[in-house]
Short mmCIF file of C-alpha atoms in Angstrom, two decimals:
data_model
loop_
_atom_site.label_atom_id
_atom_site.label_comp_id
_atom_site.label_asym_id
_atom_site.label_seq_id
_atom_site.Cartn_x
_atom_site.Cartn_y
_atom_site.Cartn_z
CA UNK A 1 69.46 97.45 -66.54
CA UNK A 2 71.29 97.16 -69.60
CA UNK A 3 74.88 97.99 -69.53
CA UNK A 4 75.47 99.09 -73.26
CA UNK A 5 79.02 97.89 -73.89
CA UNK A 6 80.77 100.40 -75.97
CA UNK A 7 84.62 100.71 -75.61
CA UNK A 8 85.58 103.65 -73.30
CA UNK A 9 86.22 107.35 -74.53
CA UNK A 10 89.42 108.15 -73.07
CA UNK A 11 91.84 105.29 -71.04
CA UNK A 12 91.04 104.23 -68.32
CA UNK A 13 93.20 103.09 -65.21
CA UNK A 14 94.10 99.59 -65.00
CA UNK A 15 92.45 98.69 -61.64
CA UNK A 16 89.22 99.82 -62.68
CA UNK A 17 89.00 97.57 -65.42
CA UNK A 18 89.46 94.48 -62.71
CA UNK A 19 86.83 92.62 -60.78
CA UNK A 20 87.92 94.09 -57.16
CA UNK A 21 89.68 91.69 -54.92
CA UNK A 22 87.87 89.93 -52.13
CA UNK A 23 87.95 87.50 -49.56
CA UNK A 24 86.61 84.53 -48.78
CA UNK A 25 83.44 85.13 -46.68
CA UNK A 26 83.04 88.77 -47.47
CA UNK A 27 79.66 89.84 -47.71
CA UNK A 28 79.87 92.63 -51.00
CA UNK A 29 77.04 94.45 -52.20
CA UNK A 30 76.98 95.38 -56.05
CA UNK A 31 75.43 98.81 -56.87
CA UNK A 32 75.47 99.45 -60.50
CA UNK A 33 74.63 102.49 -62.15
CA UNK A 34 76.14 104.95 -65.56
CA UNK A 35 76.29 107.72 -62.11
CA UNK A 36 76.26 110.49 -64.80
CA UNK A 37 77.15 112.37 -63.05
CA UNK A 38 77.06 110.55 -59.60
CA UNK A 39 75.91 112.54 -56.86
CA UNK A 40 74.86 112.73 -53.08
CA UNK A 41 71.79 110.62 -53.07
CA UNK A 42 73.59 107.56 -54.86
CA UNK A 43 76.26 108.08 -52.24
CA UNK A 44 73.56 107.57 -49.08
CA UNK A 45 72.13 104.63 -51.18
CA UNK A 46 75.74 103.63 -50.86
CA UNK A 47 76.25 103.98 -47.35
CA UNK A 48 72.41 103.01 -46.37
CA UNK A 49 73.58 99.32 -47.21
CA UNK A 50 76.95 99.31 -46.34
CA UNK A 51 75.79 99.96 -42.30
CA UNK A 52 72.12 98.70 -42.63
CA UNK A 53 73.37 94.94 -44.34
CA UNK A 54 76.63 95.00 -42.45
CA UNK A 55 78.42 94.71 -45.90
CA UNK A 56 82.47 93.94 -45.76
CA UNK A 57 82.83 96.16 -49.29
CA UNK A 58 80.50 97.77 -52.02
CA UNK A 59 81.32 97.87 -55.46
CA UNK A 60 80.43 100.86 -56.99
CA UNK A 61 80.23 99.18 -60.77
CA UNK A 62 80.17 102.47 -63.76
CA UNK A 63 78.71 101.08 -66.44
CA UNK A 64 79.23 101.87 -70.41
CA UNK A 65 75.33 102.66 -70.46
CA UNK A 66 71.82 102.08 -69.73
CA UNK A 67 69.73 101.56 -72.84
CA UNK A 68 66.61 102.93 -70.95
CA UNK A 69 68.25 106.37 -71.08
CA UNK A 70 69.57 108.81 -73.18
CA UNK A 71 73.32 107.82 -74.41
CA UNK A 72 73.04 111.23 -76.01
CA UNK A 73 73.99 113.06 -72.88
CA UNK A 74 76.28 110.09 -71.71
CA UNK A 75 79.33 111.90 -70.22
CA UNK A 76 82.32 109.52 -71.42
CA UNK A 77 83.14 106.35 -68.71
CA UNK A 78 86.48 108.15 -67.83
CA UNK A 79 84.99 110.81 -66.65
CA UNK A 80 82.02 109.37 -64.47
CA UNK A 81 84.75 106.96 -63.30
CA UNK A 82 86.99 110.13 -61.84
CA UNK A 83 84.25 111.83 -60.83
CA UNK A 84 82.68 108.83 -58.53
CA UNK A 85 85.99 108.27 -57.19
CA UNK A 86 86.25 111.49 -56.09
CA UNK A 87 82.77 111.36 -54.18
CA UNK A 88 82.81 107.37 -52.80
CA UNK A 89 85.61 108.32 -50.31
CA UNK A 90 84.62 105.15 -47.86
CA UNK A 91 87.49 103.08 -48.00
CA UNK A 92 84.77 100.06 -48.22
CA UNK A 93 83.94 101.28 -51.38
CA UNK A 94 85.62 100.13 -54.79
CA UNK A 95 84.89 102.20 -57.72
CA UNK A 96 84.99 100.16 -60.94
CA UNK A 97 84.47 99.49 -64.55
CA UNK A 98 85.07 95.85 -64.45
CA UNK A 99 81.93 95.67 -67.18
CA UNK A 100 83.06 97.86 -69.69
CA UNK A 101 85.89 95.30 -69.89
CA UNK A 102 84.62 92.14 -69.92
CA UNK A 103 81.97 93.49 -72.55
CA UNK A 104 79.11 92.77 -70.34
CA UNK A 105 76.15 94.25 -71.67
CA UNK A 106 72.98 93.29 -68.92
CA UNK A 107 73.28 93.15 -65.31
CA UNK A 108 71.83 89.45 -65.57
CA UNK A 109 75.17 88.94 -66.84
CA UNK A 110 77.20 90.74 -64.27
CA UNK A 111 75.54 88.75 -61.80
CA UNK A 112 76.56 85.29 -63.41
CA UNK A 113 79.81 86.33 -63.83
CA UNK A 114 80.76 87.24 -60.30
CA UNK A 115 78.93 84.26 -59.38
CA UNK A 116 80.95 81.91 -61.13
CA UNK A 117 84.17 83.59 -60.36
CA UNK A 118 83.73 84.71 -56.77
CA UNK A 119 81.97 81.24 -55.38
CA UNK A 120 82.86 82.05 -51.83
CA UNK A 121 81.64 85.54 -51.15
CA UNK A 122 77.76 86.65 -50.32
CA UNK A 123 76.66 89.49 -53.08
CA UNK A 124 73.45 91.25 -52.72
CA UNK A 125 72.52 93.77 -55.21
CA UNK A 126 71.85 97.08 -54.42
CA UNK A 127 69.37 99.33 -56.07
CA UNK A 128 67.19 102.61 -55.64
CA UNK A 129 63.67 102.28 -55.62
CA UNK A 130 63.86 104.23 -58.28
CA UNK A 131 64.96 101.60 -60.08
CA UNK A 132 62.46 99.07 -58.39
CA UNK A 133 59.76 101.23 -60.52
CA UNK A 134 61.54 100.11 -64.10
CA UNK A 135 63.47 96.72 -63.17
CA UNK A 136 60.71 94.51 -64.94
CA UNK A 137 61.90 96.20 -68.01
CA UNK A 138 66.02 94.90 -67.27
CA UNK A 139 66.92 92.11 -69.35
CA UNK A 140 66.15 88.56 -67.35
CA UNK A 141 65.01 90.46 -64.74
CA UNK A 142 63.03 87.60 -62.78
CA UNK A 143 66.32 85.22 -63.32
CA UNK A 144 68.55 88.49 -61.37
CA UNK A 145 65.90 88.36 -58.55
CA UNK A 146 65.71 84.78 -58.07
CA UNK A 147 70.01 83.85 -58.48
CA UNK A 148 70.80 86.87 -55.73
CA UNK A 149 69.60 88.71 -52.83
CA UNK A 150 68.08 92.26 -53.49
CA UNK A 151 68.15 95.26 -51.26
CA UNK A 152 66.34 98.26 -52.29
CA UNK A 153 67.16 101.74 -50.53
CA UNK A 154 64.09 104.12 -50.67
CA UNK A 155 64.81 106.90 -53.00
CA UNK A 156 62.28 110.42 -52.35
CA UNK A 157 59.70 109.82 -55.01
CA UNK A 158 60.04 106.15 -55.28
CA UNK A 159 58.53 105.15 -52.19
CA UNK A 160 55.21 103.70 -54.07
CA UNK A 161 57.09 101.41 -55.97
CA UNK A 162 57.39 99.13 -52.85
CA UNK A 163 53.60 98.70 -53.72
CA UNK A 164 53.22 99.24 -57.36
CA UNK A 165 56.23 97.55 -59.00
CA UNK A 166 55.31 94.07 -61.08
CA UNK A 167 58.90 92.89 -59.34
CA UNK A 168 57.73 93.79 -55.68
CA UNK A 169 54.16 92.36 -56.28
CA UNK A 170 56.08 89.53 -58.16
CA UNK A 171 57.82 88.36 -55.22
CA UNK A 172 56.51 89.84 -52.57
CA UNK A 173 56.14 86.37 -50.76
CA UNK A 174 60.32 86.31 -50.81
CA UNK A 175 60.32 89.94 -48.92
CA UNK A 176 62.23 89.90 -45.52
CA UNK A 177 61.19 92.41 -43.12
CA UNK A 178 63.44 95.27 -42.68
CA UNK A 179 64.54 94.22 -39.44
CA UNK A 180 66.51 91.36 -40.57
CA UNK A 181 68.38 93.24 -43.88
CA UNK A 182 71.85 92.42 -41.89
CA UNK A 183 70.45 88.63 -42.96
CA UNK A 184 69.88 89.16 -46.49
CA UNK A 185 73.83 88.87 -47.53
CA UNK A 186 73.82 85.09 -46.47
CA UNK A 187 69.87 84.66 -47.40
CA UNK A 188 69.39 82.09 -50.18
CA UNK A 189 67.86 84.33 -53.49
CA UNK A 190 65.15 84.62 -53.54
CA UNK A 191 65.12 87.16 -50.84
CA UNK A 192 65.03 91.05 -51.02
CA UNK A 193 64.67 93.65 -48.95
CA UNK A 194 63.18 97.69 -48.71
CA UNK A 195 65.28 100.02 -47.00
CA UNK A 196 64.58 103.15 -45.39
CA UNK A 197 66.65 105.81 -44.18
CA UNK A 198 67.83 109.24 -44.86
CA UNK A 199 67.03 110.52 -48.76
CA UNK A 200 68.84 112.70 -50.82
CA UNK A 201 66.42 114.62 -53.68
CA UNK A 202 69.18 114.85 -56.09
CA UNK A 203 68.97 113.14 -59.42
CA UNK A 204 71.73 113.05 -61.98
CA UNK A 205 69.06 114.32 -64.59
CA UNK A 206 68.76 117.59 -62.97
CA UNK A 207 72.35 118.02 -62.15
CA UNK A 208 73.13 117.62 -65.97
CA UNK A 209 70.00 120.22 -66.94
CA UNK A 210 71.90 122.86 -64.14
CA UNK A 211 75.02 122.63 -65.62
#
């Protein structure tokens, strides 16, 4: 994924534009996304690895934009910013745009960045398998599999990409069995992991076509 750094539409509050605080120890799963709009199903991929990794926090990152879709029906950060806020009620959760101000423009480098500033705290990366299907096409996508732990949370459609993905066939030797996900925060990358659980058939692309 590609995060598209353009500067924001309309202002944006001050604590979203800040890397969320943590502790020391906390185990924080990243789940980034442009949510436009966010909806249900990204909420229970949300809440499918908060309980099934036994994550401290999730950061629930809104990024500028995703090159591999359309920017022309990219509703401005502001407002996919509100609206997430208003449906990632979990007090585990922290909504942010923490990208959009440090410029960051591919996930690769969202991942060395909270590396290098947050030393002490286990990050896994959390994704639908929706996005399992495309991430050979993210930018350094064999360096974000192999410098942190990946869960993927089964998306209705996606399941086949467990099988048919050049990531998942890539490192399929590094999969853990689902059993063990609450291991994959402290698991040294690279390590991933394919989550099932309860699906959601919403998608942000019909949403926006029923509006």
């Amino acid at each position: 994924m590609n995060a598209g750094f353009s500067a924001p539409e309309w202002p944006l509050p001050a604590h979203a534009l800040r890397m969320p605080f943590t502790m020391a120890g906390m185990r924080v799963g990243l789940f980034g996304g442009s949510f436009n709009p966010p909806h249900r199903g990204h909420l229970l991929v949300a809440e499918t690895a908060l309980r099934r990794l036994g994550l401290d926090r999730l950061w629930w990152m809104v990024t500028p934009g995703n090159p591999l879709k359309d920017h022309g029906v990219l509703a401005p950060l502001g407002e996919r910013l509100a609206l997430s806020e208003a449906l990632a009620r979990d007090p585990r959760i922290d909504v942010t745009a923490f990208e959009a101000a440090a410029a960051i423009r591919f996930t690769a480098d969202t991942v060395r960045l909270v590396a290098a500033r947050r030393r002490d705290v286990e990050f896994v990366w959390v994704m639908g398998a929706d996005s399992l299907a495309t991430f050979h096409r993210w930018q350094d996508w064999q360096f974000i599999a192999a410098a942190m732990p990946i869960a993927v949370v089964d998306r209705p459609g996606s399941t086949l990409s467990l099988l048919s993905s050049p990531m998942a066939q890539r490192f399929q030797r590094w999969r853990m069995p689902e059993r063990s996900a609450r291991a994959l925060p402290g698991a040294r990358p690279p390590a991933w992991v394919f989550l099932h659980g309860p699906r959601s058939a919403l998608s942000s692309t019909a949403l926006r076509s029923n509006a």
